[in-house]
PDB file of C-alpha atoms (C1' of nucleotides) in Angstrom:
ATOM      1  CA  MET A   1      70.383  62.537 136.783  1.00 48.00           C
ATOM      2  CA  VAL A   2      72.884  65.456 136.308  1.00 49.00           C
ATOM      3  CA  ASN A   3      76.257  64.657 134.790  1.00 46.00           C
ATOM      4  CA  SER A   4      75.557  61.294 133.410  1.00 46.00           C
ATOM      5  CA  THR A   5      73.159  62.624 130.801  1.00 53.00           C
ATOM      6  CA  VAL A   6      75.591  65.447 129.656  1.00 61.00           C
ATOM      7  CA  PHE A   7      79.092  63.918 130.006  1.00 71.00           C
ATOM      8  CA  ASN A   8      80.293  60.529 128.732  1.00 81.00           C
ATOM      9  CA  GLN A   9      82.048  58.179 131.268  1.00 95.00           C
ATOM     10  CA  ILE A  10      85.627  57.767 130.840  1.00 97.00           C
ATOM     11  CA  VAL A  11      86.874  54.317 129.920  1.00 98.00           C
ATOM     12  CA  GLU A  12      89.134  53.188 132.799  1.00 98.00           C
ATOM     13  CA  PRO A  13      92.173  50.956 132.498  1.00 98.00           C
ATOM     14  CA  ASN A  14      90.451  48.227 134.579  1.00 98.00           C
ATOM     15  CA  TRP A  15      87.653  48.117 132.089  1.00 98.00           C
ATOM     16  CA  LEU A  16      90.303  47.478 129.386  1.00 98.00           C
ATOM     17  CA  ALA A  17      92.114  44.848 131.445  1.00 98.00           C
ATOM     18  CA  ARG A  18      90.353  41.872 129.675  1.00 98.00           C
ATOM     19  CA  PRO A  19      91.218  39.839 126.607  1.00 98.00           C
ATOM     20  CA  ALA A  20      91.250  41.836 123.399  1.00 98.00           C
ATOM     21  CA  THR A  21      88.567  39.685 121.850  1.00 98.00           C
ATOM     22  CA  ILE A  22      86.229  40.785 124.675  1.00 98.00           C
ATOM     23  CA  VAL A  23      87.203  44.401 124.507  1.00 98.00           C
ATOM     24  CA  ALA A  24      87.293  44.936 120.782  1.00 98.00           C
ATOM     25  CA  PRO A  25      83.459  44.608 120.173  1.00 97.00           C
ATOM     26  CA  LEU A  26      82.730  46.559 123.360  1.00 97.00           C
ATOM     27  CA  LEU A  27      84.723  49.415 122.076  1.00 98.00           C
ATOM     28  CA  LEU A  28      82.253  49.904 119.169  1.00 97.00           C
ATOM     29  CA  GLY A  29      80.232  52.957 119.879  1.00 95.00           C
ATOM     30  CA  CYS A  30      82.670  54.328 122.347  1.00 97.00           C
ATOM     31  CA  VAL A  31      84.366  57.760 121.504  1.00 97.00           C
ATOM     32  CA  LEU A  32      88.113  58.304 120.804  1.00 98.00           C
ATOM     33  CA  VAL A  33      89.035  61.784 122.029  1.00 98.00           C
ATOM     34  CA  ARG A  34      92.180  63.593 120.692  1.00 98.00           C
ATOM     35  CA  GLN A  35      93.364  66.730 122.305  1.00 98.00           C
ATOM     36  CA  LEU A  36      95.723  68.514 119.938  1.00 98.00           C
ATOM     37  CA  PRO A  37      98.781  70.443 121.135  1.00 97.00           C
ATOM     38  CA  ASP A  38      97.006  73.608 120.512  1.00 97.00           C
ATOM     39  CA  GLY A  39      94.128  72.523 122.765  1.00 97.00           C
ATOM     40  CA  ARG A  40      91.462  71.682 120.051  1.00 97.00           C
ATOM     41  CA  VAL A  41      89.573  68.517 120.588  1.00 98.00           C
ATOM     42  CA  ILE A  42      88.576  65.963 118.054  1.00 98.00           C
ATOM     43  CA  ARG A  43      86.038  63.340 118.730  1.00 97.00           C
ATOM     44  CA  GLY A  44      85.303  60.268 116.818  1.00 98.00           C
ATOM     45  CA  LEU A  45      82.846  57.441 117.268  1.00 97.00           C
ATOM     46  CA  ILE A  46      84.666  54.022 117.093  1.00 98.00           C
ATOM     47  CA  VAL A  47      82.844  51.858 114.340  1.00 98.00           C
ATOM     48  CA  GLU A  48      85.391  49.219 113.495  1.00 98.00           C
ATOM     49  CA  THR A  49      87.880  47.238 115.472  1.00 98.00           C
ATOM     50  CA  GLU A  50      90.200  44.389 115.400  1.00 98.00           C
ATOM     51  CA  ALA A  51      91.780  42.157 118.252  1.00 98.00           C
ATOM     52  CA  TYR A  52      95.297  40.954 118.512  1.00 98.00           C
ATOM     53  CA  ALA A  53      96.268  38.463 121.130  1.00 98.00           C
ATOM     54  CA  VAL A  54      98.468  35.695 122.429  1.00 97.00           C
ATOM     55  CA  GLY A  55      99.020  32.943 120.063  1.00 96.00           C
ATOM     56  CA  ASP A  56      97.988  35.108 117.098  1.00 98.00           C
ATOM     57  CA  PRO A  57     100.352  34.836 114.284  1.00 97.00           C
ATOM     58  CA  ALA A  58      99.456  38.163 112.905  1.00 98.00           C
ATOM     59  CA  PHE A  59     100.205  39.997 116.206  1.00 98.00           C
ATOM     60  CA  HIS A  60     103.406  42.064 116.311  1.00 98.00           C
ATOM     61  CA  ALA A  61     104.067  40.437 119.737  1.00 98.00           C
ATOM     62  CA  TYR A  62     103.686  36.833 118.441  1.00 98.00           C
ATOM     63  CA  LYS A  63     107.282  35.994 118.624  1.00 96.00           C
ATOM     64  CA  ARG A  64     109.074  38.207 121.171  1.00 96.00           C
ATOM     65  CA  ARG A  65     109.225  41.357 122.911  1.00 97.00           C
ATOM     66  CA  SER A  66     111.028  44.148 121.124  1.00 97.00           C
ATOM     67  CA  ASP A  67     111.549  47.805 121.140  1.00 97.00           C
ATOM     68  CA  ARG A  68     108.473  48.318 118.905  1.00 98.00           C
ATOM     69  CA  ASN A  69     105.927  45.995 120.601  1.00 98.00           C
ATOM     70  CA  SER A  70     107.012  46.427 124.251  1.00 98.00           C
ATOM     71  CA  VAL A  71     103.936  48.527 125.178  1.00 98.00           C
ATOM     72  CA  VAL A  72     101.542  45.771 124.399  1.00 98.00           C
ATOM     73  CA  PHE A  73     103.176  43.492 127.140  1.00 98.00           C
ATOM     74  CA  GLY A  74     102.307  46.122 129.778  1.00 98.00           C
ATOM     75  CA  PRO A  75      99.133  46.944 131.542  1.00 98.00           C
ATOM     76  CA  ALA A  76      95.842  48.021 129.793  1.00 98.00           C
ATOM     77  CA  GLY A  77      94.959  51.586 129.093  1.00 98.00           C
ATOM     78  CA  ARG A  78      97.900  52.792 126.962  1.00 98.00           C
ATOM     79  CA  SER A  79      98.216  53.516 123.322  1.00 98.00           C
ATOM     80  CA  TYR A  80     100.200  51.358 120.900  1.00 98.00           C
ATOM     81  CA  VAL A  81     101.148  53.292 117.743  1.00 98.00           C
ATOM     82  CA  TYR A  82     103.341  52.013 114.983  1.00 98.00           C
ATOM     83  CA  LEU A  83     104.399  53.028 111.472  1.00 98.00           C
ATOM     84  CA  ILE A  84     103.316  50.883 108.656  1.00 98.00           C
ATOM     85  CA  TYR A  85     104.352  50.663 105.145  1.00 97.00           C
ATOM     86  CA  GLY A  86     106.708  53.465 105.658  1.00 97.00           C
ATOM     87  CA  ILE A  87     103.933  56.209 105.546  1.00 97.00           C
ATOM     88  CA  TYR A  88     100.895  55.441 107.676  1.00 98.00           C
ATOM     89  CA  HIS A  89     100.499  55.029 111.422  1.00 98.00           C
ATOM     90  CA  CYS A  90      98.066  52.615 113.169  1.00 98.00           C
ATOM     91  CA  PHE A  91      96.491  53.188 116.669  1.00 98.00           C
ATOM     92  CA  ASN A  92      95.810  50.443 118.996  1.00 98.00           C
ATOM     93  CA  VAL A  93      94.429  50.374 122.589  1.00 99.00           C
ATOM     94  CA  VAL A  94      96.417  48.072 124.895  1.00 98.00           C
ATOM     95  CA  THR A  95      94.206  45.506 126.627  1.00 98.00           C
ATOM     96  CA  ASP A  96      94.443  42.567 129.120  1.00 98.00           C
ATOM     97  CA  VAL A  97      96.509  42.309 132.359  1.00 98.00           C
ATOM     98  CA  ASP A  98     100.099  43.315 132.796  1.00 98.00           C
ATOM     99  CA  GLY A  99     102.300  40.781 131.138  1.00 98.00           C
ATOM    100  CA  VAL A 100      99.824  39.392 128.616  1.00 98.00           C
ATOM    101  CA  PRO A 101     100.411  40.935 125.135  1.00 98.00           C
ATOM    102  CA  SER A 102      97.187  42.034 123.832  1.00 98.00           C
ATOM    103  CA  ALA A 103      95.746  45.094 121.885  1.00 98.00           C
ATOM    104  CA  VAL A 104      92.775  46.320 119.901  1.00 98.00           C
ATOM    105  CA  LEU A 105      93.345  48.081 116.525  1.00 98.00           C
ATOM    106  CA  ILE A 106      90.998  50.928 115.963  1.00 99.00           C
ATOM    107  CA  ARG A 107      90.248  50.747 112.274  1.00 98.00           C
ATOM    108  CA  ALA A 108      87.553  53.379 111.616  1.00 98.00           C
ATOM    109  CA  LEU A 109      85.991  56.432 113.173  1.00 98.00           C
ATOM    110  CA  GLN A 110      82.767  58.390 112.425  1.00 98.00           C
ATOM    111  CA  LEU A 111      83.801  61.990 113.060  1.00 98.00           C
ATOM    112  CA  GLU A 112      81.561  64.819 114.038  1.00 97.00           C
ATOM    113  CA  SER A 113      82.858  67.137 111.330  1.00 97.00           C
ATOM    114  CA  VAL A 114      85.586  67.071 108.565  1.00 97.00           C
ATOM    115  CA  PRO A 115      87.438  69.802 106.612  1.00 96.00           C
ATOM    116  CA  ASP A 116      85.612  71.520 103.865  1.00 94.00           C
ATOM    117  CA  GLY A 117      85.379  69.352 100.760  1.00 94.00           C
ATOM    118  CA  GLU A 118      86.062  66.104 102.599  1.00 96.00           C
ATOM    119  CA  ASN A 119      83.615  63.121 102.760  1.00 97.00           C
ATOM    120  CA  LEU A 120      82.241  63.079 106.263  1.00 97.00           C
ATOM    121  CA  HIS A 121      81.967  59.239 106.364  1.00 97.00           C
ATOM    122  CA  ARG A 122      85.156  58.372 104.684  1.00 98.00           C
ATOM    123  CA  PHE A 123      87.813  60.750 106.314  1.00 98.00           C
ATOM    124  CA  ALA A 124      88.652  58.386 109.088  1.00 98.00           C
ATOM    125  CA  ALA A 125      87.425  55.171 107.394  1.00 98.00           C
ATOM    126  CA  GLY A 126      90.661  53.150 107.779  1.00 98.00           C
ATOM    127  CA  PRO A 127      93.419  52.921 110.466  1.00 98.00           C
ATOM    128  CA  GLY A 128      96.029  55.031 108.467  1.00 98.00           C
ATOM    129  CA  LYS A 129      93.405  57.579 107.719  1.00 98.00           C
ATOM    130  CA  LEU A 130      92.168  58.016 111.154  1.00 98.00           C
ATOM    131  CA  CYS A 131      95.621  58.612 112.413  1.00 98.00           C
ATOM    132  CA  LEU A 132      96.115  61.371 109.770  1.00 98.00           C
ATOM    133  CA  ALA A 133      92.642  62.785 110.801  1.00 98.00           C
ATOM    134  CA  LEU A 134      93.698  62.853 114.572  1.00 98.00           C
ATOM    135  CA  GLN A 135      97.256  63.676 114.019  1.00 98.00           C
ATOM    136  CA  ILE A 136      98.354  60.444 115.765  1.00 98.00           C
ATOM    137  CA  ASP A 137     102.071  59.318 115.206  1.00 98.00           C
ATOM    138  CA  ARG A 138     104.677  57.383 117.049  1.00 98.00           C
ATOM    139  CA  SER A 139     105.195  60.134 119.423  1.00 98.00           C
ATOM    140  CA  LEU A 140     102.039  59.097 121.127  1.00 98.00           C
ATOM    141  CA  ASN A 141     103.187  55.305 121.452  1.00 98.00           C
ATOM    142  CA  GLY A 142     102.845  54.392 125.103  1.00 98.00           C
ATOM    143  CA  SER A 143     100.810  57.370 126.225  1.00 98.00           C
ATOM    144  CA  LEU A 144      98.154  56.868 128.882  1.00 98.00           C
ATOM    145  CA  LEU A 145      94.658  57.078 127.667  1.00 98.00           C
ATOM    146  CA  GLN A 146      93.213  59.462 130.161  1.00 98.00           C
ATOM    147  CA  PRO A 147      91.900  63.061 130.020  1.00 98.00           C
ATOM    148  CA  GLY A 148      94.631  65.577 130.052  1.00 97.00           C
ATOM    149  CA  GLU A 149      96.758  63.312 127.839  1.00 98.00           C
ATOM    150  CA  ALA A 150      96.651  63.425 123.991  1.00 98.00           C
ATOM    151  CA  LEU A 151      94.124  60.627 123.734  1.00 98.00           C
ATOM    152  CA  TRP A 152      91.482  59.007 125.799  1.00 98.00           C
ATOM    153  CA  LEU A 153      88.358  56.985 125.441  1.00 98.00           C
ATOM    154  CA  GLU A 154      84.740  57.625 126.438  1.00 98.00           C
ATOM    155  CA  HIS A 155      81.814  55.202 126.958  1.00 96.00           C
ATOM    156  CA  ARG A 156      78.796  55.208 124.658  1.00 83.00           C
ATOM    157  CA  SER A 157      76.568  58.020 125.550  1.00 75.00           C
ATOM    158  CA  SER A 158      72.812  57.426 125.915  1.00 65.00           C
ATOM    159  CA  GLU A 159      72.256  59.017 122.560  1.00 57.00           C
ATOM    160  CA  GLN A 160      74.491  56.523 120.763  1.00 59.00           C
ATOM    161  CA  GLN A 161      73.540  53.294 122.276  1.00 63.00           C
ATOM    162  CA  LEU A 162      73.878  50.400 120.055  1.00 65.00           C
ATOM    163  CA  ALA A 163      70.551  48.602 119.458  1.00 55.00           C
ATOM    164  CA  GLY A 164      71.946  45.210 120.409  1.00 56.00           C
ATOM    165  CA  SER A 165      74.148  42.445 119.030  1.00 52.00           C
ATOM    166  CA  ASP A 166      72.327  42.586 115.713  1.00 53.00           C
ATOM    167  CA  SER A 167      73.739  45.797 114.777  1.00 93.00           C
ATOM    168  CA  ILE A 168      77.389  44.528 115.100  1.00 96.00           C
ATOM    169  CA  VAL A 169      79.056  42.342 112.499  1.00 97.00           C
ATOM    170  CA  GLN A 170      81.796  39.897 113.420  1.00 98.00           C
ATOM    171  CA  THR A 171      84.178  38.777 110.545  1.00 98.00           C
ATOM    172  CA  THR A 172      87.804  38.040 109.722  1.00 98.00           C
ATOM    173  CA  ARG A 173      90.536  40.638 109.876  1.00 98.00           C
ATOM    174  CA  ILE A 174      91.848  42.710 106.884  1.00 97.00           C
ATOM    175  CA  GLY A 175      95.294  43.118 105.494  1.00 97.00           C
ATOM    176  CA  ILE A 176      97.067  40.286 107.070  1.00 97.00           C
ATOM    177  CA  SER A 177      98.709  37.099 105.622  1.00 95.00           C
ATOM    178  CA  LYS A 178      98.714  34.996 108.877  1.00 96.00           C
ATOM    179  CA  GLY A 179      95.796  34.238 111.318  1.00 97.00           C
ATOM    180  CA  VAL A 180      93.434  35.045 108.423  1.00 97.00           C
ATOM    181  CA  ASP A 181      90.755  32.693 109.741  1.00 97.00           C
ATOM    182  CA  LEU A 182      90.343  34.148 113.150  1.00 98.00           C
ATOM    183  CA  PRO A 183      87.040  36.076 113.380  1.00 98.00           C
ATOM    184  CA  TRP A 184      88.508  38.908 115.322  1.00 98.00           C
ATOM    185  CA  ARG A 185      87.165  41.977 113.376  1.00 98.00           C
ATOM    186  CA  TRP A 186      83.979  43.753 114.431  1.00 98.00           C
ATOM    187  CA  TYR A 187      82.131  46.642 112.942  1.00 98.00           C
ATOM    188  CA  ILE A 188      78.919  48.472 113.181  1.00 97.00           C
ATOM    189  CA  LYS A 189      76.387  47.292 110.669  1.00 96.00           C
ATOM    190  CA  ASN A 190      75.261  49.674 107.887  1.00 94.00           C
ATOM    191  CA  CYS A 191      77.726  52.368 109.039  1.00 96.00           C
ATOM    192  CA  ALA A 192      79.106  54.264 106.089  1.00 96.00           C
ATOM    193  CA  ALA A 193      82.345  55.090 108.043  1.00 97.00           C
ATOM    194  CA  VAL A 194      83.537  51.495 108.194  1.00 98.00           C
ATOM    195  CA  SER A 195      86.763  50.878 106.021  1.00 98.00           C
ATOM    196  CA  ARG A 196      85.397  47.973 104.092  1.00 96.00           C
ATOM    197  CA  PHE A 197      82.096  46.119 104.267  1.00 92.00           C
TER     198      PHE A 197
ATOM    199  C1'  DT B   1      96.923  45.208  90.067  1.00 97.47           C
ATOM    200  C1'  DG B   2     100.896  47.713  91.488  1.00 97.47           C
ATOM    201  C1'  DA B   3     103.392  51.952  93.369  1.00 97.47           C
ATOM    202  C1'  DC B   4     104.668  54.120  97.224  1.00 97.47           C
ATOM    203  C1'  DT B   5     107.670  54.428 101.719  1.00 97.47           C
ATOM    204  C1'  DG B   6     110.916  53.359 105.760  1.00 97.47           C
ATOM    205  C1'  DA B   7     111.063  50.952 110.149  1.00 97.47           C
ATOM    206  C1'  DT B   8     111.680  46.384 111.599  1.00 97.47           C
ATOM    207  C1'  DT B   9     113.040  41.763 111.470  1.00 97.47           C
ATOM    208  C1'  DG B  10     115.353  37.601 110.301  1.00 97.47           C
ATOM    209  C1'  DG B  11     118.801  35.141 108.109  1.00 97.47           C
ATOM    210  C1'  DA B  12     123.722  35.132 105.974  1.00 97.47           C
TER     211       DA B  12
ATOM    212  C1'  DC C   1     125.091  43.556 106.479  1.00 97.47           C
ATOM    213  C1'  DC C   2     121.268  42.971 103.356  1.00 97.47           C
ATOM    214  C1'  DA C   3     116.809  41.370 101.727  1.00 97.47           C
ATOM    215  C1'  DA C   4     112.064  40.577 102.762  1.00 97.47           C
ATOM    216  C1'  DT C   5     108.200  41.966 105.170  1.00 97.47           C
ATOM    217  C1'  DC C   6     104.564  44.934 106.479  1.00 97.47           C
ATOM    218  C1'  DA C   7      97.518  45.199 111.017  1.00 97.47           C
ATOM    219  C1'  DG C   8      97.485  50.769 104.349  1.00 97.47           C
ATOM    220  C1'  DT C   9      95.809  53.812 100.786  1.00 97.47           C
ATOM    221  C1'  DC C  10      95.091  55.389  96.309  1.00 97.47           C
ATOM    222  C1'  DA C  11      95.379  55.562  91.425  1.00 97.47           C
ATOM    223  C1'  DT C  12      95.020  52.692  87.381  1.00 97.47           C
TER     224       DT C  12
END
DNA sequence: TGACTGATTGGA
DNA sequence: CCAATCAGTCAT
């Protein structure tokens, strides 16, 4: 009864080494931690996720391995970051076992604080916006998600336990033109930091 | 609804 | 080589 009530447990690669459709809802309520080059730390509660997996036509790895998507073919516990529409970045957590392409897109965070004048609940409400807020770009693609690196994940603390499955909404994914019927998007119900309701 | 932006991809 | 596409965001 010492550290467990004070410090969050780190999310380990083995915990992520399951199908993206399993991990994506479990990541809701976990904390994404960003340590900036100057040492400052930004923490955000994950409130919206999407799964991308084998046989999924919307997945970047649907057709073949390439320079861009190679990290999602590797073992769980690394970041997959790509540039989208020429201007924004998207951050994913690589999941499932080595050799099975799979990832979870982190779509929105609830931050602890935001710059003066910014909306606390909207500053990281969207995959491009959260990468801006946490200064995530392609230089972090393939990085290990563990303390001491630029990014890591922590499990839900006792103060932020989700009430139960009632508090999670499962629906279809956003912004894609293929695989639109797969219900592989999850978000925390009634959370003002979700990108779209 | 459409403008913006540039890496990536797939087809000549 | 070139054209289309794109897991987004914001202003209109």
